[in-house]
């Protein structure tokens, strides 16, 4: 029951979150900082009340380790959202972030000296190929669509290249953070909810560096067209409503993943998250009419095929089917 509930939270929360994020970004492409700040503040407040009991509960993992983790987490979150300022379409943003498997494997080989099976290397090649296809096709669209003159087109393309570089850096930094978390959990045990709180609470002072941009977008949000909330009959600027829903759905998504990690094997979690990403991509393309060519579909299919191959879903399904057949024969 808990597993089904967690899966429902992941799909409803994460897919709805993508919708509200796209609604925000379409009107204000540079609103990444205020979105990140709102998400961090909400999750930090919830954790302060329910996880640390208003600061009375001491952490299991030393704060010095959390400071290192938080620095990486804050950097990744800000850069991922800020990259949307650089002509990065939401579908490409989602596909690119699906390349976390590549970064994890590369850094696992370099830092942890891990070795992988041939199927793992094949899956990573497929994911890399899929992302490469989608990226190249998106680059062509930027060159054609963004500038009327050749000079404008070149400027738009270089702007886009900078966005891709930011996503690449965030991908590698996220993988490095995952390896750091893995070593911490081995030493101190798993404390996912505690880590969730400190990852969102400790970076809050860092948003002072972004306060000017956050305030500017807060003013712009306040000037957006009003919309009436049915239950309370009160009108609020529509962008603030979108931001509130984005924050709530982000929290629902994270809580769903947290419950799932405690109830299911990591393979199941990876499969659910992968399918959720695919559904979010479909929603982004169909609902918001984002440009998506046949080659984009090919690239997307290759990315998700590689992801499923990496998680050994097919092997698990075959093993389960063989187990069922063996049980029937025994009967």
One Martini backbone bead per residue (centre of mass of N, CA, C, O) as a GRO file, in nm:
protein
  331
    1UNK     BB    1   0.059   0.062  -0.022
    2UNK     BB    2   0.303   0.255   0.013
    3UNK     BB    3   0.413   0.215  -0.273
    4UNK     BB    4   0.168   0.324  -0.433
    5UNK     BB    5   0.167   0.599  -0.294
    6UNK     BB    6   0.455   0.684  -0.379
    7UNK     BB    7   0.413   0.664  -0.685
    8UNK     BB    8   0.185   0.872  -0.695
    9UNK     BB    9   0.352   1.109  -0.585
   10UNK     BB   10   0.566   1.116  -0.806
   11UNK     BB   11   0.381   1.157  -1.054
   12UNK     BB   12   0.209   1.394  -0.957
   13UNK     BB   13   0.429   1.587  -0.846
   14UNK     BB   14   0.642   1.595  -1.084
   15UNK     BB   15   0.452   1.657  -1.325
   16UNK     BB   16   0.326   1.914  -1.202
   17UNK     BB   17   0.594   2.067  -1.164
   18UNK     BB   18   0.659   2.098  -1.466
   19UNK     BB   19   0.414   2.266  -1.541
   20UNK     BB   20   0.468   2.511  -1.344
   21UNK     BB   21   0.751   2.573  -1.446
   22UNK     BB   22   0.670   2.636  -1.739
   23UNK     BB   23   0.475   2.868  -1.673
   24UNK     BB   24   0.701   3.047  -1.554
   25UNK     BB   25   0.919   3.041  -1.790
   26UNK     BB   26   0.750   3.154  -2.029
   27UNK     BB   27   0.722   3.448  -1.893
   28UNK     BB   28   1.003   3.396  -1.698
   29UNK     BB   29   1.311   3.280  -1.781
   30UNK     BB   30   1.469   3.423  -1.509
   31UNK     BB   31   1.319   3.259  -1.243
   32UNK     BB   32   1.509   3.043  -1.104
   33UNK     BB   33   1.588   3.174  -0.825
   34UNK     BB   34   1.301   3.201  -0.695
   35UNK     BB   35   1.231   2.903  -0.717
   36UNK     BB   36   1.464   2.787  -0.552
   37UNK     BB   37   1.412   2.948  -0.293
   38UNK     BB   38   1.122   2.848  -0.236
   39UNK     BB   39   1.192   2.548  -0.213
   40UNK     BB   40   1.400   2.568   0.015
   41UNK     BB   41   1.226   2.716   0.229
   42UNK     BB   42   0.998   2.506   0.255
   43UNK     BB   43   1.170   2.249   0.324
   44UNK     BB   44   1.316   2.377   0.567
   45UNK     BB   45   1.065   2.435   0.740
   46UNK     BB   46   0.959   2.146   0.756
   47UNK     BB   47   1.223   2.024   0.881
   48UNK     BB   48   1.239   2.205   1.136
   49UNK     BB   49   0.971   2.091   1.256
   50UNK     BB   50   0.976   1.756   1.186
   51UNK     BB   51   1.292   1.680   1.219
   52UNK     BB   52   1.429   1.890   1.450
   53UNK     BB   53   1.234   2.021   1.646
   54UNK     BB   54   1.338   2.320   1.651
   55UNK     BB   55   1.660   2.222   1.692
   56UNK     BB   56   1.677   1.971   1.912
   57UNK     BB   57   1.795   1.786   1.697
   58UNK     BB   58   2.064   1.601   1.631
   59UNK     BB   59   2.290   1.517   1.411
   60UNK     BB   60   2.442   1.230   1.272
   61UNK     BB   61   2.591   1.421   1.082
   62UNK     BB   62   2.828   1.624   1.044
   63UNK     BB   63   2.825   1.956   0.949
   64UNK     BB   64   3.085   1.962   0.777
   65UNK     BB   65   2.968   1.762   0.565
   66UNK     BB   66   2.718   1.930   0.488
   67UNK     BB   67   2.866   2.174   0.370
   68UNK     BB   68   2.980   2.026   0.127
   69UNK     BB   69   2.712   1.917   0.013
   70UNK     BB   70   2.564   2.195  -0.005
   71UNK     BB   71   2.748   2.334  -0.206
   72UNK     BB   72   2.678   2.138  -0.435
   73UNK     BB   73   2.365   2.153  -0.429
   74UNK     BB   74   2.337   2.457  -0.474
   75UNK     BB   75   2.487   2.473  -0.742
   76UNK     BB   76   2.309   2.277  -0.903
   77UNK     BB   77   2.031   2.416  -0.865
   78UNK     BB   78   2.102   2.697  -0.980
   79UNK     BB   79   2.215   2.612  -1.258
   80UNK     BB   80   1.974   2.452  -1.366
   81UNK     BB   81   1.775   2.699  -1.356
   82UNK     BB   82   1.960   2.918  -1.503
   83UNK     BB   83   1.981   2.771  -1.786
   84UNK     BB   84   1.694   2.875  -1.889
   85UNK     BB   85   1.820   3.159  -1.991
   86UNK     BB   86   1.979   2.983  -2.249
   87UNK     BB   87   1.775   2.854  -2.467
   88UNK     BB   88   1.650   2.622  -2.293
   89UNK     BB   89   1.455   2.371  -2.336
   90UNK     BB   90   1.269   2.170  -2.144
   91UNK     BB   91   1.316   1.895  -2.284
   92UNK     BB   92   1.628   1.916  -2.290
   93UNK     BB   93   1.664   1.949  -1.988
   94UNK     BB   94   1.552   1.663  -1.918
   95UNK     BB   95   1.739   1.491  -2.096
   96UNK     BB   96   2.011   1.588  -1.983
   97UNK     BB   97   1.947   1.494  -1.682
   98UNK     BB   98   1.943   1.185  -1.771
   99UNK     BB   99   2.277   1.181  -1.775
  100UNK     BB  100   2.365   1.085  -1.481
  101UNK     BB  101   2.479   0.804  -1.545
  102UNK     BB  102   2.735   0.893  -1.682
  103UNK     BB  103   2.859   1.060  -1.453
  104UNK     BB  104   2.859   0.832  -1.240
  105UNK     BB  105   3.044   0.638  -1.394
  106UNK     BB  106   3.291   0.812  -1.445
  107UNK     BB  107   3.341   0.887  -1.140
  108UNK     BB  108   3.348   0.594  -1.037
  109UNK     BB  109   3.606   0.517  -1.192
  110UNK     BB  110   3.795   0.749  -1.090
  111UNK     BB  111   3.733   0.747  -0.769
  112UNK     BB  112   3.625   0.430  -0.695
  113UNK     BB  113   3.730   0.210  -0.902
  114UNK     BB  114   3.519   0.102  -1.086
  115UNK     BB  115   3.347  -0.183  -1.235
  116UNK     BB  116   3.184  -0.286  -1.536
  117UNK     BB  117   2.972  -0.411  -1.742
  118UNK     BB  118   2.897  -0.429  -2.071
  119UNK     BB  119   2.598  -0.330  -2.042
  120UNK     BB  120   2.669  -0.062  -1.904
  121UNK     BB  121   2.838   0.060  -2.134
  122UNK     BB  122   2.611   0.044  -2.346
  123UNK     BB  123   2.406   0.224  -2.198
  124UNK     BB  124   2.585   0.480  -2.196
  125UNK     BB  125   2.609   0.505  -2.502
  126UNK     BB  126   2.306   0.546  -2.550
  127UNK     BB  127   2.265   0.798  -2.377
  128UNK     BB  128   2.476   0.972  -2.521
  129UNK     BB  129   2.349   0.954  -2.804
  130UNK     BB  130   2.070   1.073  -2.734
  131UNK     BB  131   2.173   1.349  -2.631
  132UNK     BB  132   2.325   1.427  -2.888
  133UNK     BB  133   2.083   1.435  -3.079
  134UNK     BB  134   1.912   1.645  -2.922
  135UNK     BB  135   2.127   1.869  -2.916
  136UNK     BB  136   2.170   1.907  -3.221
  137UNK     BB  137   1.871   1.972  -3.292
  138UNK     BB  138   1.854   2.220  -3.101
  139UNK     BB  139   2.079   2.383  -3.236
  140UNK     BB  140   1.931   2.421  -3.507
  141UNK     BB  141   1.687   2.574  -3.389
  142UNK     BB  142   1.842   2.813  -3.277
  143UNK     BB  143   1.968   2.909  -3.548
  144UNK     BB  144   1.687   2.953  -3.693
  145UNK     BB  145   1.487   3.103  -3.470
  146UNK     BB  146   1.641   3.340  -3.297
  147UNK     BB  147   1.748   3.484  -3.574
  148UNK     BB  148   1.728   3.700  -3.838
  149UNK     BB  149   2.021   3.731  -3.828
  150UNK     BB  150   2.338   3.615  -3.828
  151UNK     BB  151   2.427   3.758  -3.567
  152UNK     BB  152   2.189   3.675  -3.390
  153UNK     BB  153   2.224   3.369  -3.430
  154UNK     BB  154   2.509   3.352  -3.303
  155UNK     BB  155   2.436   3.464  -3.026
  156UNK     BB  156   2.219   3.249  -2.958
  157UNK     BB  157   2.410   3.006  -2.981
  158UNK     BB  158   2.619   3.090  -2.762
  159UNK     BB  159   2.409   3.103  -2.539
  160UNK     BB  160   2.338   2.800  -2.557
  161UNK     BB  161   2.621   2.683  -2.503
  162UNK     BB  162   2.633   2.791  -2.213
  163UNK     BB  163   2.393   2.622  -2.113
  164UNK     BB  164   2.522   2.344  -2.171
  165UNK     BB  165   2.768   2.387  -1.986
  166UNK     BB  166   2.602   2.412  -1.725
  167UNK     BB  167   2.467   2.131  -1.737
  168UNK     BB  168   2.730   1.969  -1.736
  169UNK     BB  169   2.841   2.068  -1.467
  170UNK     BB  170   2.592   1.983  -1.295
  171UNK     BB  171   2.612   1.681  -1.359
  172UNK     BB  172   2.895   1.633  -1.233
  173UNK     BB  173   2.833   1.753  -0.952
  174UNK     BB  174   2.602   1.556  -0.884
  175UNK     BB  175   2.774   1.299  -0.896
  176UNK     BB  176   2.975   1.386  -0.675
  177UNK     BB  177   2.761   1.407  -0.455
  178UNK     BB  178   2.671   1.109  -0.463
  179UNK     BB  179   2.945   0.994  -0.372
  180UNK     BB  180   2.960   1.147  -0.105
  181UNK     BB  181   2.700   1.026   0.013
  182UNK     BB  182   2.785   0.730   0.002
  183UNK     BB  183   3.023   0.760   0.207
  184UNK     BB  184   2.853   0.872   0.442
  185UNK     BB  185   2.646   0.633   0.470
  186UNK     BB  186   2.863   0.417   0.533
  187UNK     BB  187   2.961   0.563   0.802
  188UNK     BB  188   2.656   0.680   0.934
  189UNK     BB  189   2.427   0.620   0.766
  190UNK     BB  190   2.091   0.651   0.686
  191UNK     BB  191   1.963   1.013   0.651
  192UNK     BB  192   1.755   1.145   0.441
  193UNK     BB  193   1.583   1.364   0.593
  194UNK     BB  194   1.820   1.514   0.713
  195UNK     BB  195   1.958   1.581   0.442
  196UNK     BB  196   1.722   1.738   0.323
  197UNK     BB  197   1.728   1.967   0.526
  198UNK     BB  198   2.032   2.064   0.509
  199UNK     BB  199   2.031   2.107   0.195
  200UNK     BB  200   1.809   2.355   0.241
  201UNK     BB  201   1.909   2.529   0.490
  202UNK     BB  202   2.217   2.612   0.461
  203UNK     BB  203   2.187   2.780   0.173
  204UNK     BB  204   2.012   3.039   0.232
  205UNK     BB  205   2.239   3.263   0.254
  206UNK     BB  206   2.322   3.240  -0.056
  207UNK     BB  207   2.069   3.416  -0.162
  208UNK     BB  208   2.192   3.698  -0.116
  209UNK     BB  209   2.347   3.700  -0.393
  210UNK     BB  210   2.033   3.685  -0.534
  211UNK     BB  211   1.838   3.916  -0.429
  212UNK     BB  212   1.794   4.106  -0.670
  213UNK     BB  213   1.663   3.897  -0.859
  214UNK     BB  214   1.439   3.804  -0.667
  215UNK     BB  215   1.304   4.083  -0.629
  216UNK     BB  216   1.243   4.143  -0.925
  217UNK     BB  217   1.053   3.892  -0.961
  218UNK     BB  218   0.855   3.963  -0.738
  219UNK     BB  219   0.751   4.218  -0.878
  220UNK     BB  220   0.663   4.080  -1.144
  221UNK     BB  221   0.462   3.884  -1.011
  222UNK     BB  222   0.279   4.115  -0.884
  223UNK     BB  223   0.210   4.224  -1.194
  224UNK     BB  224   0.040   4.007  -1.257
  225UNK     BB  225  -0.235   3.861  -1.329
  226UNK     BB  226  -0.524   3.804  -1.180
  227UNK     BB  227  -0.656   3.533  -0.964
  228UNK     BB  228  -0.914   3.333  -0.853
  229UNK     BB  229  -0.974   3.158  -0.561
  230UNK     BB  230  -1.233   2.953  -0.507
  231UNK     BB  231  -1.242   2.892  -0.195
  232UNK     BB  232  -1.168   3.207  -0.087
  233UNK     BB  233  -1.218   3.448  -0.302
  234UNK     BB  234  -0.918   3.532  -0.383
  235UNK     BB  235  -0.692   3.751  -0.527
  236UNK     BB  236  -0.400   3.664  -0.727
  237UNK     BB  237  -0.118   3.647  -0.868
  238UNK     BB  238  -0.049   3.403  -1.094
  239UNK     BB  239   0.260   3.358  -1.035
  240UNK     BB  240   0.226   3.292  -0.733
  241UNK     BB  241   0.052   3.043  -0.777
  242UNK     BB  242   0.257   2.884  -0.943
  243UNK     BB  243   0.479   2.883  -0.725
  244UNK     BB  244   0.322   2.738  -0.505
  245UNK     BB  245   0.265   2.480  -0.674
  246UNK     BB  246   0.561   2.413  -0.728
  247UNK     BB  247   0.645   2.372  -0.432
  248UNK     BB  248   0.440   2.154  -0.351
  249UNK     BB  249   0.509   1.946  -0.579
  250UNK     BB  250   0.806   1.919  -0.499
  251UNK     BB  251   0.749   1.799  -0.220
  252UNK     BB  252   0.584   1.555  -0.311
  253UNK     BB  253   0.807   1.432  -0.483
  254UNK     BB  254   1.025   1.398  -0.262
  255UNK     BB  255   0.851   1.227  -0.069
  256UNK     BB  256   0.804   0.995  -0.264
  257UNK     BB  257   1.101   0.915  -0.298
  258UNK     BB  258   1.157   0.865   0.003
  259UNK     BB  259   0.951   0.634   0.043
  260UNK     BB  260   1.060   0.452  -0.184
  261UNK     BB  261   1.350   0.404  -0.059
  262UNK     BB  262   1.218   0.251   0.201
  263UNK     BB  263   1.033   0.026   0.026
  264UNK     BB  264   1.247  -0.010  -0.209
  265UNK     BB  265   1.438  -0.085  -0.449
  266UNK     BB  266   1.658   0.083  -0.649
  267UNK     BB  267   1.541  -0.023  -0.914
  268UNK     BB  268   1.251   0.080  -0.874
  269UNK     BB  269   1.319   0.377  -0.840
  270UNK     BB  270   1.455   0.419  -1.116
  271UNK     BB  271   1.212   0.334  -1.288
  272UNK     BB  272   1.008   0.542  -1.187
  273UNK     BB  273   1.176   0.797  -1.253
  274UNK     BB  274   1.205   0.739  -1.556
  275UNK     BB  275   0.900   0.734  -1.624
  276UNK     BB  276   0.846   1.019  -1.519
  277UNK     BB  277   1.027   1.168  -1.721
  278UNK     BB  278   0.876   1.077  -1.972
  279UNK     BB  279   0.600   1.198  -1.897
  280UNK     BB  280   0.700   1.492  -1.868
  281UNK     BB  281   0.788   1.518  -2.161
  282UNK     BB  282   0.514   1.472  -2.294
  283UNK     BB  283   0.371   1.710  -2.158
  284UNK     BB  284   0.559   1.935  -2.262
  285UNK     BB  285   0.499   1.882  -2.566
  286UNK     BB  286   0.179   1.869  -2.582
  287UNK     BB  287   0.080   2.109  -2.396
  288UNK     BB  288   0.322   2.333  -2.497
  289UNK     BB  289   0.436   2.293  -2.788
  290UNK     BB  290   0.713   2.186  -2.815
  291UNK     BB  291   0.980   2.147  -3.001
  292UNK     BB  292   0.960   1.815  -3.180
  293UNK     BB  293   1.124   1.592  -3.347
  294UNK     BB  294   1.198   1.287  -3.471
  295UNK     BB  295   1.490   1.298  -3.354
  296UNK     BB  296   1.404   1.346  -3.065
  297UNK     BB  297   1.258   1.077  -3.032
  298UNK     BB  298   1.502   0.901  -3.083
  299UNK     BB  299   1.678   1.012  -2.854
  300UNK     BB  300   1.480   0.948  -2.624
  301UNK     BB  301   1.461   0.641  -2.669
  302UNK     BB  302   1.766   0.587  -2.625
  303UNK     BB  303   1.786   0.694  -2.336
  304UNK     BB  304   1.568   0.496  -2.208
  305UNK     BB  305   1.698   0.235  -2.299
  306UNK     BB  306   1.965   0.278  -2.147
  307UNK     BB  307   1.840   0.302  -1.865
  308UNK     BB  308   1.703   0.020  -1.857
  309UNK     BB  309   1.967  -0.138  -1.904
  310UNK     BB  310   2.115  -0.038  -1.648
  311UNK     BB  311   1.878  -0.151  -1.443
  312UNK     BB  312   1.797  -0.446  -1.535
  313UNK     BB  313   1.494  -0.499  -1.609
  314UNK     BB  314   1.492  -0.741  -1.801
  315UNK     BB  315   1.621  -0.944  -1.606
  316UNK     BB  316   1.400  -0.921  -1.386
  317UNK     BB  317   1.162  -1.012  -1.561
  318UNK     BB  318   1.276  -1.288  -1.643
  319UNK     BB  319   1.312  -1.397  -1.354
  320UNK     BB  320   1.014  -1.370  -1.273
  321UNK     BB  321   0.900  -1.557  -1.498
  322UNK     BB  322   1.061  -1.810  -1.418
  323UNK     BB  323   0.945  -1.826  -1.132
  324UNK     BB  324   0.650  -1.870  -1.217
  325UNK     BB  325   0.695  -2.128  -1.382
  326UNK     BB  326   0.814  -2.295  -1.150
  327UNK     BB  327   0.561  -2.279  -0.967
  328UNK     BB  328   0.362  -2.417  -1.165
  329UNK     BB  329   0.515  -2.686  -1.184
  330UNK     BB  330   0.503  -2.753  -0.881
  331UNK     BB  331   0.179  -2.763  -0.887
   0.00000   0.00000   0.00000
